[in-house]
Amino acid sequence: MANELFQYSIITALMDGVASNGLPIATLLSHGNHGLGTFRYMRGEMIILDGKLYQMKSDGTVTPIDPSSDDVSPFAMVTQFEATVATTAALSSKEEVSALLKRILPESQNHFMAVRLDGNFKSVTVRTAAGQTEPRQSLREVGKNQTSHTFESATGTIVGFLSPQYMEGIGVPGIHLHFITEDRKQGGHILALETGGEVQVQAAALPKMHLELPVADDEFNTAPLIGDAAGVAAVEG
Amino acid sequence: MANELFQYSIITALMDGVASNGLPIATLLSHGNHGLGTFRYMRGEMIILDGKLYQMKSDGTVTPIDPSSDDVSPFAMVTQFEATVATTAALSSKEEVSALLKRILPESQNHFMAVRLDGNFKSVTVRTAAGQTEPRQSLREVGKNQTSHTFESATGTIVGFLSPQYMEGIGVPGIHLHFITEDRKQGGHILALETGGEVQVQAAALPKMHLELPVADDEFNTAPLIGDAAGVAAVEG
C-alpha cells in the first residue's frame, strides 16, 4: 500500500548490536521502493531509490544489491513512496529539511513523513559505517569506526524519513537522510547538507506503520533494549 | 492475520487528552477478536473477548457494543488471538502474570504478548474511568475521576497484553489487563488480582505490530506528544 511505513526491527536493537541476522533483501523490497537501513554486521549504509537497493560502504564504493541476494538487513525503513506534495527549495541544513516538511504537510505534524530531494548540492557531508568488528558490538562502538566524506557541488538524490519524537526507542526521532550521487557510485548517511540553488522536493505523510520484530533471533531475544536516546542522537543524528 | 497486533493511536496521545475522535468500532473489530482500549472521551474501559466488544462504565454497568455502532475508539489494541501456549497457574499479582508470560514464551522476551486468563479469582480490583469532563482533558486528569471496585471470588475472564519497555510512548510498557465477569455484567481495568486456585492461561507472542495514527484529527495534529512515562505508569499501571 502506498505511503505506509514498513520497519524491520528497532533502533534500540541496533544500539545493542543486534545485527547478525535480519530480513532478506527480497522481503524488504516487497514492502516498498524508497527507504534506508543497514546490512548484516552494520556493514555500510543502505539506500532504496526507485525500487533499487544499494550498499554504500566505508571504502567509498557503492554496490547495487540484487533482490535475490542472500544478504539481510537487521534494520530498515521502507515505503511505497507516492509523493503527495512536490515543491522546490533551497536548504542550508538537515534541520531546514525538517522545518520544510512540517510546513508542506501541515496536517501531519505528528506523523512519519517520507522525503526525497533531487538536484545539485553545494555540500553534502556523509558518513559510512565500516561495520561491527565482532558480533553484538553496539552501534555506539560501530560509530567510532566510520568514514566521513564531504561532497562539493554534487548532483544526486537524498532519501529519508522524518520520525516523530515519540518514536524514540523504535526509530530515529527527527530527520534521517541517506544520499547517493546521480551516477549511483558514491554516497552515505547524511551528517550535513547545503543546496546550491533550489532542489526538487517530494514528500508524503505516512500515518500507518508496520513494525516487524526479529523472531528466532537469539541476539534480539536476549538484548536488554533499555534505550539510549543520547547514543542514537550521537550516531544517527 | 493471527497473532499480529493492531494498535490505533498511541498512549501519549491519550495522555494529551486526544479522545474526541477515533476508529469506528466495526473497523477495530475487523483487526481482531481479543483486545482492550477506551471510548470517545475515555468514557469507560473497552474489552474485546471472543470477537465481542463491551463498554465497562464507571457507573458499574457493562454494555455490549454492536459492531455497527457509530461509537469510536481513540485508543485500542487488538489481535486475532490464537494461543500458542496453554497452561494453568495460581497467581497472586499482575507482576506474576508478566513473569509467567516471560517463562512460557521464552523465545519472545522482547515481543508483545497477548494473554487470556479464565477462572475463579479470589480478588480482582478494577477501575473504570468516568471519562473526560471537557475535550482534551489529559488521561492524568481523567484518572482522578474513576471508580474502583474489588470483586471477591469472581469468575470471569481477563484479556490483556504485555508490551516491551521500548514501547514507552507508544503503548503501556509492562502488563495491561482488563477484566469481565462470566455473566458479562461487570468489569474494568485491572489494578490488582489474586487467583483462588489455578486459572486457565492462554498466551501468544505478537512479533508484528500495525500502528495506525489518527488522520484529519486536529486534536492529534496539534498535541505536543512529549511523553510522560510516570503519568502512564500512574494511570495505566
PDB file of C-alpha atoms in Angstrom, chain A residues 10 12 105-112 164-170 206-226, chain B residues 10 12 105-112 164-170 206-226:
ATOM      1  CA  ILE A  10      14.051  -1.174  16.199  1.00  0.00           C
ATOM      2  CA  THR A  12      17.418   0.203  20.173  1.00  0.00           C
ATOM      3  CA  LEU A 105       2.487  18.726   5.319  1.00  0.00           C
ATOM      4  CA  PRO A 106       0.616  20.816   7.899  1.00  0.00           C
ATOM      5  CA  GLU A 107      -1.943  18.116   8.728  1.00  0.00           C
ATOM      6  CA  SER A 108       0.771  15.606   9.640  1.00  0.00           C
ATOM      7  CA  GLN A 109       2.733  17.269  12.431  1.00  0.00           C
ATOM      8  CA  ASN A 110       2.689  14.010  14.399  1.00  0.00           C
ATOM      9  CA  HIS A 111       3.026  11.533  11.549  1.00  0.00           C
ATOM     10  CA  PHE A 112       6.039   9.926   9.958  1.00  0.00           C
ATOM     11  CA  PRO A 164       8.057  11.786  15.495  1.00  0.00           C
ATOM     12  CA  GLN A 165       9.807  12.314  18.814  1.00  0.00           C
ATOM     13  CA  TYR A 166       7.516   9.737  20.455  1.00  0.00           C
ATOM     14  CA  MET A 167       9.159   7.064  18.283  1.00  0.00           C
ATOM     15  CA  GLU A 168      12.322   7.304  20.385  1.00  0.00           C
ATOM     16  CA  GLY A 169      13.477   3.762  21.091  1.00  0.00           C
ATOM     17  CA  ILE A 170      11.753   2.424  17.970  1.00  0.00           C
ATOM     18  CA  LEU A 206       2.916   8.008   6.454  1.00  0.00           C
ATOM     19  CA  PRO A 207       0.183   7.619   9.084  1.00  0.00           C
ATOM     20  CA  LYS A 208       0.383   3.820   9.175  1.00  0.00           C
ATOM     21  CA  MET A 209       3.399   1.862  10.370  1.00  0.00           C
ATOM     22  CA  HIS A 210       4.021  -1.862  10.113  1.00  0.00           C
ATOM     23  CA  LEU A 211       6.691  -2.927  12.549  1.00  0.00           C
ATOM     24  CA  GLU A 212       8.173  -6.400  12.212  1.00  0.00           C
ATOM     25  CA  LEU A 213      10.400  -7.619  15.027  1.00  0.00           C
ATOM     26  CA  PRO A 214      13.072 -10.323  14.668  1.00  0.00           C
ATOM     27  CA  VAL A 215      11.903 -13.838  15.547  1.00  0.00           C
ATOM     28  CA  ALA A 216      14.034 -16.902  16.322  1.00  0.00           C
ATOM     29  CA  ASP A 217      16.941 -14.484  16.777  1.00  0.00           C
ATOM     30  CA  ASP A 218      18.865 -15.109  19.961  1.00  0.00           C
ATOM     31  CA  GLU A 219      20.646 -11.743  19.780  1.00  0.00           C
ATOM     32  CA  PHE A 220      17.319  -9.895  19.695  1.00  0.00           C
ATOM     33  CA  ASN A 221      15.729 -12.167  22.284  1.00  0.00           C
ATOM     34  CA  THR A 222      18.489 -11.576  24.835  1.00  0.00           C
ATOM     35  CA  ALA A 223      19.196  -7.902  24.117  1.00  0.00           C
ATOM     36  CA  PRO A 224      18.470  -5.550  27.038  1.00  0.00           C
ATOM     37  CA  LEU A 225      16.802  -2.945  24.751  1.00  0.00           C
ATOM     38  CA  ILE A 226      16.901  -0.362  27.508  1.00  0.00           C
TER      39      ILE A 226
ATOM     40  CA  ILE B  10      -0.584   5.967  20.914  1.00  0.00           C
ATOM     41  CA  THR B  12       0.961   9.549  24.622  1.00  0.00           C
ATOM     42  CA  LEU B 105       7.189 -17.764  25.867  1.00  0.00           C
ATOM     43  CA  PRO B 106      10.974 -17.916  26.290  1.00  0.00           C
ATOM     44  CA  GLU B 107      11.746 -17.013  22.660  1.00  0.00           C
ATOM     45  CA  SER B 108       9.748 -13.777  22.868  1.00  0.00           C
ATOM     46  CA  GLN B 109      11.369 -11.819  25.697  1.00  0.00           C
ATOM     47  CA  ASN B 110      11.304  -8.679  23.543  1.00  0.00           C
ATOM     48  CA  HIS B 111       7.996  -9.194  21.745  1.00  0.00           C
ATOM     49  CA  PHE B 112       4.490  -8.085  22.560  1.00  0.00           C
ATOM     50  CA  PRO B 164       8.097  -4.269  25.827  1.00  0.00           C
ATOM     51  CA  GLN B 165       9.698  -1.416  27.747  1.00  0.00           C
ATOM     52  CA  TYR B 166      10.946   0.119  24.481  1.00  0.00           C
ATOM     53  CA  MET B 167       7.309   0.765  23.523  1.00  0.00           C
ATOM     54  CA  GLU B 168       7.126   3.556  26.112  1.00  0.00           C
ATOM     55  CA  GLY B 169       5.388   6.497  24.465  1.00  0.00           C
ATOM     56  CA  ILE B 170       3.556   4.231  22.027  1.00  0.00           C
ATOM     57  CA  LEU B 206       2.919 -10.936  18.680  1.00  0.00           C
ATOM     58  CA  PRO B 207       6.092 -10.092  16.740  1.00  0.00           C
ATOM     59  CA  LYS B 208       4.330  -7.882  14.203  1.00  0.00           C
ATOM     60  CA  MET B 209       2.617  -4.604  15.044  1.00  0.00           C
ATOM     61  CA  HIS B 210       0.409  -2.489  12.826  1.00  0.00           C
ATOM     62  CA  LEU B 211       0.149   1.022  14.172  1.00  0.00           C
ATOM     63  CA  GLU B 212      -2.472   3.342  12.729  1.00  0.00           C
ATOM     64  CA  LEU B 213      -2.285   7.003  13.694  1.00  0.00           C
ATOM     65  CA  PRO B 214      -5.226   9.421  13.604  1.00  0.00           C
ATOM     66  CA  VAL B 215      -5.564  11.424  10.391  1.00  0.00           C
ATOM     67  CA  ALA B 216      -7.572  14.596   9.789  1.00  0.00           C
ATOM     68  CA  ASP B 217      -7.788  14.915  13.581  1.00  0.00           C
ATOM     69  CA  ASP B 218      -6.905  18.386  14.790  1.00  0.00           C
ATOM     70  CA  GLU B 219      -6.509  17.228  18.403  1.00  0.00           C
ATOM     71  CA  PHE B 220      -3.892  14.655  17.374  1.00  0.00           C
ATOM     72  CA  ASN B 221      -2.224  17.001  14.907  1.00  0.00           C
ATOM     73  CA  THR B 222      -1.700  19.733  17.488  1.00  0.00           C
ATOM     74  CA  ALA B 223      -0.927  17.556  20.526  1.00  0.00           C
ATOM     75  CA  PRO B 224       2.577  18.011  21.961  1.00  0.00           C
ATOM     76  CA  LEU B 225       3.067  14.234  22.432  1.00  0.00           C
ATOM     77  CA  ILE B 226       6.109  14.820  24.591  1.00  0.00           C
TER      78      ILE B 226
END
